Amino acid sequence: MKRYTGTISTGIRTPIVKAGDNLADIVYDSVVKAVDENNIKINDKDVVCITESLLARSQNNYATIEQIAKDVSNKFESDEIAVVFPILSRNRFSVMLRAFAKTGKKLHILLSFPQDEVGNHIMDERKLYGSNVNPYTDVLEEDEFRELFGEYKHEFTGIDYIKLYKEIAPNSEIHLTNDATNALKYTDSVIVASIHTREFIKEQLKDKGAKAVYGLDEIMTESVDGSGYNSDYGLLGSNLSDENRVKLFPRDGQGFVEDLQQRFNEKYGKNLEVMVYGDGAFKDPVGKIWELADPVVSPFHTKGLVGTPNEIKIKYVADNELKDLSDEKLNEMMIKKIKEKKKDLKGTNETLGTTPRRITDLLGSLADLTSGSGDKGTPVILIQGYFDNYSND
């Protein structure tokens, strides 16, 4: 073993990006300056990660509540709409709800309990025990829910989301249920506001007779009165810009990452990879929140990032197959085993305890944790050594 470092994740500062900026130039210049300033050696398979917010902002990919309301009104003829299973979030959903309310239509907001799709709690789930409430079948109206379970403020934000959503949309009723088809008790026009379960819920509602069903991914898929849009994800992946506007998930980014890859490869004479990332895919152990409120971790990435890791679990091999070897021989045989491993180890004992997730999800999570969500000012991340292993010098 000649090296004592493995994966290194470095946050890179950039200027504040504005609408219309040439983001490729900004990212390229920022990475080059950081590399020069810190004498960083660039290697094959280093990865440059850019947060989705930079790309969306440079594209001016925004929509106002008026533009969203117009799109919703054009899609729904009914005077009443059910909004099914939105997550509990000021950043992700409050502006959307403001836009839905602006249509003037009565809203029936169906909230899941004891938590939303990504783990934000709306109640103390321990109170379900002995309550005689069946969370799989029962529908609770707001007053009934409060009487049974009381008021509840989110552990991290301190927000009572039932109260907040009623303030934003006074012409609404809130119903607590975990069966999406209960929306049809109120109206046959439905906005499916969940993220990762949206396709199944749409199918359920249509099978039960809903006449108009749209997911958030089907709203703002085209420009409305000059707005931004996202043809693939619509409002999914958007977040609050100000009280009357959302920043949409970026679009048309594949050419962006491929152009940057070519520029970096020409600059350093190495084969780098480039990706755009949003939320990481991990769960908080205290608040129980699953971080992924975007539809995907990485909407755009170069082809070398496709796939899943193919790794041997060193601990398993050392404790089993090589357990009787001396230290020197153990290291020698471990390196040999890693170098000679099969191209596809799926299902073998050697992989026990490894993480069989997509490379983009793993790298995106690492980048998201490195950049943070506040004022670090490092929306570009350089990840080095991720594809190395114990056998590499």
Tab-separated table of C-alpha atoms in Angstrom:
chain	number	residue	atom	x	y	z
A	1	MET	CA	0.000	0.000	0.000
A	2	LYS	CA	1.605	3.244	-1.174
A	3	ARG	CA	-1.291	5.669	-0.775
A	4	TYR	CA	-2.965	6.847	2.427
A	5	THR	CA	-5.883	8.773	0.951
A	6	GLY	CA	-8.977	7.638	-0.873
A	7	THR	CA	-12.033	9.648	-1.894
A	8	ILE	CA	-11.729	13.423	-1.443
A	9	SER	CA	-14.689	15.788	-1.814
A	10	THR	CA	-13.821	19.464	-2.204
A	11	GLY	CA	-16.278	22.343	-2.206
A	12	ILE	CA	-15.498	25.009	-4.812
A	13	ARG	CA	-16.665	28.577	-4.458
A	14	THR	CA	-18.220	30.392	-7.395
A	15	PRO	CA	-19.590	33.878	-7.995
A	16	ILE	CA	-23.313	34.302	-7.356
A	17	VAL	CA	-25.045	33.025	-10.505
A	18	LYS	CA	-27.774	35.149	-12.097
A	19	ALA	CA	-30.246	34.584	-14.901
A	20	GLY	CA	-28.545	34.674	-18.280
A	21	ASP	CA	-25.027	34.002	-16.971
A	22	ASN	CA	-22.786	31.650	-18.947
A	23	LEU	CA	-22.702	28.901	-16.348
A	24	ALA	CA	-20.257	26.701	-18.249
A	25	ASP	CA	-17.668	29.501	-18.175
A	26	ILE	CA	-18.299	30.191	-14.488
A	27	VAL	CA	-17.914	26.537	-13.472
A	28	TYR	CA	-14.874	25.995	-15.677
A	29	ASP	CA	-13.088	29.113	-14.413
A	30	SER	CA	-13.930	28.378	-10.770
A	31	VAL	CA	-12.630	24.802	-10.923
A	32	VAL	CA	-9.427	25.826	-12.716
A	33	LYS	CA	-8.727	28.584	-10.175
A	34	ALA	CA	-9.367	26.237	-7.233
A	35	VAL	CA	-7.118	23.566	-8.735
A	36	ASP	CA	-4.319	26.081	-9.332
A	37	GLU	CA	-4.673	27.770	-5.926
A	38	ASN	CA	-4.512	24.473	-4.028
A	39	ASN	CA	-2.063	22.612	-6.297
A	40	ILE	CA	-4.627	19.865	-6.867
A	41	LYS	CA	-3.579	17.060	-9.184
A	42	ILE	CA	-6.366	16.149	-11.605
A	43	ASN	CA	-6.757	12.447	-12.406
A	44	ASP	CA	-8.857	10.246	-14.655
A	45	LYS	CA	-12.419	9.759	-13.353
A	46	ASP	CA	-12.406	12.859	-11.177
A	47	VAL	CA	-15.974	14.176	-11.048
A	48	VAL	CA	-17.156	17.794	-11.236
A	49	CYS	CA	-20.628	18.150	-9.662
A	50	ILE	CA	-22.810	21.245	-10.136
A	51	THR	CA	-25.910	21.873	-8.054
A	52	GLU	CA	-29.132	22.007	-10.065
A	53	SER	CA	-29.942	25.437	-8.659
A	54	LEU	CA	-27.081	27.047	-10.594
A	55	LEU	CA	-28.246	25.613	-13.897
A	56	ALA	CA	-31.902	26.532	-13.336
A	57	ARG	CA	-31.026	30.081	-12.295
A	58	SER	CA	-28.722	30.617	-15.263
A	59	GLN	CA	-31.588	29.411	-17.502
A	60	ASN	CA	-34.001	31.860	-15.810
A	61	ASN	CA	-36.230	28.850	-15.229
A	62	TYR	CA	-38.814	30.479	-12.975
A	63	ALA	CA	-42.606	30.592	-12.809
A	64	THR	CA	-44.915	32.947	-10.912
A	65	ILE	CA	-48.022	31.907	-9.011
A	66	GLU	CA	-50.119	33.662	-11.667
A	67	GLN	CA	-48.526	31.582	-14.428
A	68	ILE	CA	-48.954	28.355	-12.467
A	69	ALA	CA	-52.568	29.234	-11.636
A	70	LYS	CA	-53.293	29.838	-15.315
A	71	ASP	CA	-51.880	26.439	-16.292
A	72	VAL	CA	-53.939	24.715	-13.578
A	73	SER	CA	-57.109	26.558	-14.619
A	74	ASN	CA	-56.559	25.535	-18.234
A	75	LYS	CA	-56.220	21.884	-17.221
A	76	PHE	CA	-59.200	21.637	-14.849
A	77	GLU	CA	-62.783	22.604	-15.719
A	78	SER	CA	-64.164	21.670	-12.289
A	79	ASP	CA	-64.701	24.284	-9.574
A	80	GLU	CA	-63.203	21.882	-7.006
A	81	ILE	CA	-59.807	20.141	-7.056
A	82	ALA	CA	-58.318	17.573	-4.708
A	83	VAL	CA	-54.593	17.988	-4.009
A	84	VAL	CA	-53.339	14.568	-2.990
A	85	PHE	CA	-50.376	13.914	-0.697
A	86	PRO	CA	-48.254	17.074	-0.953
A	87	ILE	CA	-45.167	16.994	1.240
A	88	LEU	CA	-45.027	19.210	4.330
A	89	SER	CA	-42.649	21.925	3.209
A	90	ARG	CA	-42.536	25.701	3.007
A	91	ASN	CA	-39.706	25.550	0.481
A	92	ARG	CA	-41.175	22.863	-1.754
A	93	PHE	CA	-44.942	23.234	-1.616
A	94	SER	CA	-46.159	26.476	-0.069
A	95	VAL	CA	-45.804	28.573	-3.227
A	96	MET	CA	-47.476	25.873	-5.328
A	97	LEU	CA	-50.408	25.858	-2.918
A	98	ARG	CA	-50.606	29.643	-3.139
A	99	ALA	CA	-50.852	29.271	-6.927
A	100	PHE	CA	-53.530	26.567	-6.706
A	101	ALA	CA	-55.566	28.766	-4.359
A	102	LYS	CA	-55.236	31.678	-6.759
A	103	THR	CA	-57.344	29.780	-9.311
A	104	GLY	CA	-60.371	30.492	-7.115
A	105	LYS	CA	-61.274	26.815	-7.093
A	106	LYS	CA	-62.151	25.091	-3.851
A	107	LEU	CA	-59.309	22.821	-2.753
A	108	HIS	CA	-59.513	19.535	-0.903
A	109	ILE	CA	-56.044	18.920	0.494
A	110	LEU	CA	-55.402	15.279	1.363
A	111	LEU	CA	-52.512	14.858	3.786
A	112	SER	CA	-51.062	11.471	4.691
A	113	PHE	CA	-50.442	10.618	8.337
A	114	PRO	CA	-48.511	10.143	10.584
A	115	GLN	CA	-45.964	11.435	8.057
A	116	ASP	CA	-45.685	12.556	4.470
A	117	GLU	CA	-43.961	10.724	1.641
A	118	VAL	CA	-40.467	11.900	2.565
A	119	GLY	CA	-40.789	11.470	6.318
A	120	ASN	CA	-42.007	14.845	7.638
A	121	HIS	CA	-44.316	14.070	10.563
A	122	ILE	CA	-47.717	15.698	10.968
A	123	MET	CA	-48.331	14.090	14.363
A	124	ASP	CA	-46.658	12.051	17.065
A	125	GLU	CA	-47.025	8.594	15.537
A	126	ARG	CA	-46.987	6.975	18.981
A	127	LYS	CA	-50.475	8.388	19.530
A	128	LEU	CA	-51.826	6.033	16.877
A	129	TYR	CA	-51.299	3.180	19.312
A	130	GLY	CA	-54.574	2.520	21.097
A	131	SER	CA	-56.438	5.222	19.160
A	132	ASN	CA	-58.742	2.842	17.267
A	133	VAL	CA	-57.790	4.712	14.090
A	134	ASN	CA	-56.887	2.562	11.112
A	135	PRO	CA	-54.373	4.669	9.132
A	136	TYR	CA	-54.824	2.474	6.058
A	137	THR	CA	-58.570	2.978	5.642
A	138	ASP	CA	-59.884	5.819	7.799
A	139	VAL	CA	-60.482	9.391	6.658
A	140	LEU	CA	-60.248	12.042	9.364
A	141	GLU	CA	-61.453	15.589	8.927
A	142	GLU	CA	-59.295	18.345	10.350
A	143	ASP	CA	-61.299	18.904	13.560
A	144	GLU	CA	-61.500	15.171	14.249
A	145	PHE	CA	-57.780	14.763	13.659
A	146	ARG	CA	-56.987	17.616	16.052
A	147	GLU	CA	-59.290	16.199	18.710
A	148	LEU	CA	-57.625	12.800	18.528
A	149	PHE	CA	-53.993	13.777	18.131
A	150	GLY	CA	-53.707	17.444	19.097
A	151	GLU	CA	-51.587	20.129	17.509
A	152	TYR	CA	-48.134	19.194	16.252
A	153	LYS	CA	-45.187	21.320	15.182
A	154	HIS	CA	-42.488	19.952	12.920
A	155	GLU	CA	-39.437	18.950	14.934
A	156	PHE	CA	-36.951	20.924	12.827
A	157	THR	CA	-38.962	23.865	11.460
A	158	GLY	CA	-41.399	24.429	14.334
A	159	ILE	CA	-44.227	24.776	11.803
A	160	ASP	CA	-47.778	23.473	12.215
A	161	TYR	CA	-48.339	22.547	8.573
A	162	ILE	CA	-52.094	22.064	8.795
A	163	LYS	CA	-52.396	25.601	10.101
A	164	LEU	CA	-49.930	26.953	7.515
A	165	TYR	CA	-51.679	25.351	4.557
A	166	LYS	CA	-55.087	26.605	5.716
A	167	GLU	CA	-53.669	30.134	6.002
A	168	ILE	CA	-52.248	29.954	2.487
A	169	ALA	CA	-55.439	28.492	1.014
A	170	PRO	CA	-58.413	29.675	3.120
A	171	ASN	CA	-60.859	28.260	0.564
A	172	SER	CA	-59.766	24.708	1.293
A	173	GLU	CA	-60.626	21.694	3.389
A	174	ILE	CA	-57.978	19.411	4.824
A	175	HIS	CA	-58.585	15.690	5.040
A	176	LEU	CA	-56.230	13.182	6.661
A	177	THR	CA	-55.972	9.823	4.897
A	178	ASN	CA	-53.508	7.380	3.398
A	179	ASP	CA	-55.790	6.176	0.615
A	180	ALA	CA	-55.500	8.489	-2.387
A	181	THR	CA	-58.785	7.286	-3.865
A	182	ASN	CA	-60.633	8.969	-0.986
A	183	ALA	CA	-60.135	12.171	-2.987
A	184	LEU	CA	-63.002	11.016	-5.194
A	185	LYS	CA	-65.423	11.495	-2.288
A	186	TYR	CA	-64.997	15.224	-2.849
A	187	THR	CA	-64.238	15.715	-6.557
A	188	ASP	CA	-63.224	13.829	-9.683
A	189	SER	CA	-60.500	16.393	-10.506
A	190	VAL	CA	-57.184	15.671	-8.827
A	191	ILE	CA	-53.649	17.037	-8.628
A	192	VAL	CA	-51.326	14.238	-7.527
A	193	ALA	CA	-48.756	16.149	-5.478
A	194	SER	CA	-46.578	13.248	-4.329
A	195	ILE	CA	-43.120	12.774	-5.800
A	196	HIS	CA	-41.994	9.162	-5.958
A	197	THR	CA	-45.416	7.486	-5.749
A	198	ARG	CA	-47.082	9.699	-8.339
A	199	GLU	CA	-47.450	7.206	-11.195
A	200	PHE	CA	-49.078	4.530	-9.037
A	201	ILE	CA	-51.472	7.056	-7.480
A	202	LYS	CA	-52.469	8.418	-10.897
A	203	GLU	CA	-53.227	4.878	-12.017
A	204	GLN	CA	-55.300	4.182	-8.899
A	205	LEU	CA	-57.377	7.336	-9.333
A	206	LYS	CA	-58.027	6.758	-13.025
A	207	ASP	CA	-59.065	3.163	-12.345
A	208	LYS	CA	-61.566	4.445	-9.756
A	209	GLY	CA	-63.161	6.877	-12.196
A	210	ALA	CA	-61.356	10.190	-11.805
A	211	LYS	CA	-62.016	12.383	-14.846
A	212	ALA	CA	-59.092	14.814	-14.675
A	213	VAL	CA	-55.819	13.707	-13.083
A	214	TYR	CA	-52.534	15.583	-13.340
A	215	GLY	CA	-49.344	15.137	-11.371
A	216	LEU	CA	-47.081	18.016	-10.421
A	217	ASP	CA	-44.855	16.645	-13.176
A	218	GLU	CA	-47.585	17.554	-15.698
A	219	ILE	CA	-48.034	21.178	-14.653
A	220	MET	CA	-45.727	23.833	-16.177
A	221	THR	CA	-44.371	21.459	-18.804
A	222	GLU	CA	-44.583	24.304	-21.335
A	223	SER	CA	-44.027	28.027	-21.044
A	224	VAL	CA	-47.039	30.012	-19.841
A	225	ASP	CA	-46.976	33.734	-20.649
A	226	GLY	CA	-43.176	33.678	-20.935
A	227	SER	CA	-42.531	31.558	-17.860
A	228	GLY	CA	-39.898	28.902	-17.421
A	229	TYR	CA	-40.926	25.271	-17.677
A	230	ASN	CA	-39.702	21.706	-17.456
A	231	SER	CA	-41.020	19.306	-20.072
A	232	ASP	CA	-39.931	16.237	-18.083
A	233	TYR	CA	-40.780	17.127	-14.486
A	234	GLY	CA	-43.082	20.155	-14.543
A	235	LEU	CA	-43.329	21.521	-10.997
A	236	LEU	CA	-41.486	18.574	-9.468
A	237	GLY	CA	-38.086	19.594	-8.141
A	238	SER	CA	-39.105	23.244	-7.880
A	239	ASN	CA	-38.587	25.289	-4.755
A	240	LEU	CA	-39.371	28.697	-3.359
A	241	SER	CA	-37.653	31.705	-4.896
A	242	ASP	CA	-39.879	34.276	-3.203
A	243	GLU	CA	-43.468	34.309	-1.944
A	244	ASN	CA	-44.849	34.590	-5.468
A	245	ARG	CA	-42.387	32.645	-7.595
A	246	VAL	CA	-40.738	29.231	-7.818
A	247	LYS	CA	-37.460	28.146	-9.339
A	248	LEU	CA	-38.148	25.120	-11.489
A	249	PHE	CA	-35.900	22.067	-11.907
A	250	PRO	CA	-33.367	22.718	-14.713
A	251	ARG	CA	-33.988	21.527	-18.253
A	252	ASP	CA	-31.906	20.761	-21.350
A	253	GLY	CA	-28.750	20.094	-19.342
A	254	GLN	CA	-27.191	17.124	-21.118
A	255	GLY	CA	-25.313	19.301	-23.579
A	256	PHE	CA	-24.122	21.437	-20.664
A	257	VAL	CA	-22.419	18.538	-18.833
A	258	GLU	CA	-20.951	17.104	-22.028
A	259	ASP	CA	-19.527	20.489	-23.060
A	260	LEU	CA	-17.915	20.946	-19.661
A	261	GLN	CA	-16.484	17.430	-19.771
A	262	GLN	CA	-14.841	18.160	-23.111
A	263	ARG	CA	-13.361	21.432	-21.852
A	264	PHE	CA	-11.934	19.846	-18.706
A	265	ASN	CA	-10.555	16.878	-20.629
A	266	GLU	CA	-8.784	19.192	-23.069
A	267	LYS	CA	-7.433	21.346	-20.230
A	268	TYR	CA	-6.006	18.534	-18.106
A	269	GLY	CA	-5.451	15.709	-20.595
A	270	LYS	CA	-7.541	13.416	-18.391
A	271	ASN	CA	-10.975	11.815	-18.651
A	272	LEU	CA	-13.220	13.631	-16.168
A	273	GLU	CA	-16.920	13.138	-15.506
A	274	VAL	CA	-19.508	15.872	-14.926
A	275	MET	CA	-22.923	15.766	-13.300
A	276	VAL	CA	-25.733	18.070	-12.165
A	277	TYR	CA	-27.114	17.120	-8.754
A	278	GLY	CA	-30.052	18.122	-6.580
A	279	ASP	CA	-31.116	16.544	-3.310
A	280	GLY	CA	-29.032	13.704	-1.971
A	281	ALA	CA	-30.737	10.387	-1.332
A	282	PHE	CA	-30.360	9.784	2.387
A	283	LYS	CA	-32.506	9.743	5.515
A	284	ASP	CA	-32.046	11.794	8.669
A	285	PRO	CA	-31.873	9.495	11.719
A	286	VAL	CA	-33.463	12.017	14.117
A	287	GLY	CA	-36.220	13.721	12.154
A	288	LYS	CA	-36.763	10.617	9.980
A	289	ILE	CA	-36.798	12.814	6.874
A	290	TRP	CA	-35.792	11.272	3.574
A	291	GLU	CA	-33.919	14.092	1.894
A	292	LEU	CA	-34.934	13.350	-1.699
A	293	ALA	CA	-37.671	15.864	-2.516
A	294	ASP	CA	-36.430	16.140	-6.110
A	295	PRO	CA	-37.706	13.641	-8.680
A	296	VAL	CA	-34.159	12.353	-9.251
A	297	VAL	CA	-30.759	12.996	-7.685
A	298	SER	CA	-29.008	13.742	-10.977
A	299	PRO	CA	-31.040	14.889	-13.991
A	300	PHE	CA	-27.943	15.231	-16.180
A	301	HIS	CA	-24.600	13.402	-16.123
A	302	THR	CA	-21.916	12.133	-18.477
A	303	LYS	CA	-22.065	8.496	-19.537
A	304	GLY	CA	-19.165	7.332	-17.355
A	305	LEU	CA	-21.399	7.787	-14.301
A	306	VAL	CA	-24.049	5.312	-15.417
A	307	GLY	CA	-24.278	2.093	-13.408
A	308	THR	CA	-23.693	0.823	-9.887
A	309	PRO	CA	-20.492	0.085	-7.943
A	310	ASN	CA	-18.922	-3.356	-8.369
A	311	GLU	CA	-17.074	-3.719	-5.080
A	312	ILE	CA	-15.762	-6.421	-2.806
A	313	LYS	CA	-16.477	-6.029	0.910
A	314	ILE	CA	-12.977	-5.960	2.412
A	315	LYS	CA	-14.208	-6.763	5.921
A	316	TYR	CA	-16.113	-9.855	4.768
A	317	VAL	CA	-13.223	-11.220	2.728
A	318	ALA	CA	-10.688	-10.500	5.499
A	319	ASP	CA	-12.858	-12.221	8.134
A	320	ASN	CA	-13.584	-15.275	5.994
A	321	GLU	CA	-11.527	-16.266	2.990
A	322	LEU	CA	-8.275	-14.607	4.124
A	323	LYS	CA	-8.682	-14.795	7.891
A	324	ASP	CA	-5.658	-17.056	8.567
A	325	LEU	CA	-3.066	-14.985	6.690
A	326	SER	CA	-0.354	-12.821	8.228
A	327	ASP	CA	-0.675	-9.053	7.908
A	328	GLU	CA	1.720	-8.765	4.983
A	329	LYS	CA	0.240	-11.715	3.135
A	330	LEU	CA	-3.295	-10.489	3.895
A	331	ASN	CA	-2.615	-7.133	2.245
A	332	GLU	CA	-0.958	-8.816	-0.726
A	333	MET	CA	-3.821	-11.254	-1.291
A	334	MET	CA	-6.504	-8.613	-0.763
A	335	ILE	CA	-4.953	-6.405	-3.447
A	336	LYS	CA	-4.710	-9.407	-5.766
A	337	LYS	CA	-8.326	-10.355	-5.150
A	338	ILE	CA	-9.544	-6.833	-5.864
A	339	LYS	CA	-7.534	-6.585	-9.072
A	340	GLU	CA	-8.880	-9.945	-10.281
A	341	LYS	CA	-12.516	-9.495	-9.244
A	342	LYS	CA	-15.243	-10.326	-11.742
A	343	LYS	CA	-16.852	-7.559	-13.762
A	344	ASP	CA	-20.218	-8.424	-12.229
A	345	LEU	CA	-20.216	-9.464	-8.557
A	346	LYS	CA	-23.967	-9.144	-8.092
A	347	GLY	CA	-25.360	-11.720	-5.665
A	348	THR	CA	-21.995	-13.087	-4.494
A	349	ASN	CA	-21.003	-13.334	-0.820
A	350	GLU	CA	-18.019	-11.086	-1.499
A	351	THR	CA	-20.390	-8.136	-1.847
A	352	LEU	CA	-22.192	-8.597	1.496
A	353	GLY	CA	-22.483	-5.194	3.175
A	354	THR	CA	-21.699	-3.115	0.072
A	355	THR	CA	-24.075	-0.427	-1.191
A	356	PRO	CA	-25.773	-1.467	-4.464
A	357	ARG	CA	-27.076	1.975	-5.398
A	358	ARG	CA	-26.650	3.972	-8.581
A	359	ILE	CA	-23.348	5.799	-8.833
A	360	THR	CA	-25.112	9.105	-9.529
A	361	ASP	CA	-27.201	8.721	-6.352
A	362	LEU	CA	-24.121	8.019	-4.251
A	363	LEU	CA	-22.067	10.840	-5.761
A	364	GLY	CA	-25.019	13.231	-5.608
A	365	SER	CA	-25.485	12.501	-1.904
A	366	LEU	CA	-21.799	13.123	-1.237
A	367	ALA	CA	-21.901	16.356	-3.231
A	368	ASP	CA	-25.089	17.532	-1.505
A	369	LEU	CA	-23.619	16.934	1.951
A	370	THR	CA	-20.409	18.731	0.954
A	371	SER	CA	-22.118	21.795	-0.508
A	372	GLY	CA	-24.718	22.027	2.244
A	373	SER	CA	-27.980	23.925	1.873
A	374	GLY	CA	-27.068	27.298	3.355
A	375	ASP	CA	-24.237	29.772	3.121
A	376	LYS	CA	-21.150	27.658	2.404
A	377	GLY	CA	-20.996	29.168	-1.075
A	378	THR	CA	-19.621	26.015	-2.701
A	379	PRO	CA	-22.259	24.916	-5.234
A	380	VAL	CA	-19.628	23.104	-7.301
A	381	ILE	CA	-17.949	20.009	-5.890
A	382	LEU	CA	-14.785	18.252	-7.114
A	383	ILE	CA	-14.790	14.583	-6.120
A	384	GLN	CA	-11.531	12.705	-6.535
A	385	GLY	CA	-10.622	9.088	-5.999
A	386	TYR	CA	-14.198	7.827	-5.884
A	387	PHE	CA	-13.528	5.135	-8.459
A	388	ASP	CA	-10.210	4.071	-6.885
A	389	ASN	CA	-9.900	1.073	-4.623
A	390	TYR	CA	-7.411	-0.521	-2.206
A	391	SER	CA	-5.377	-1.955	-5.078
A	392	ASN	CA	-4.611	1.429	-6.691
A	393	ASP	CA	-1.233	3.018	-5.959
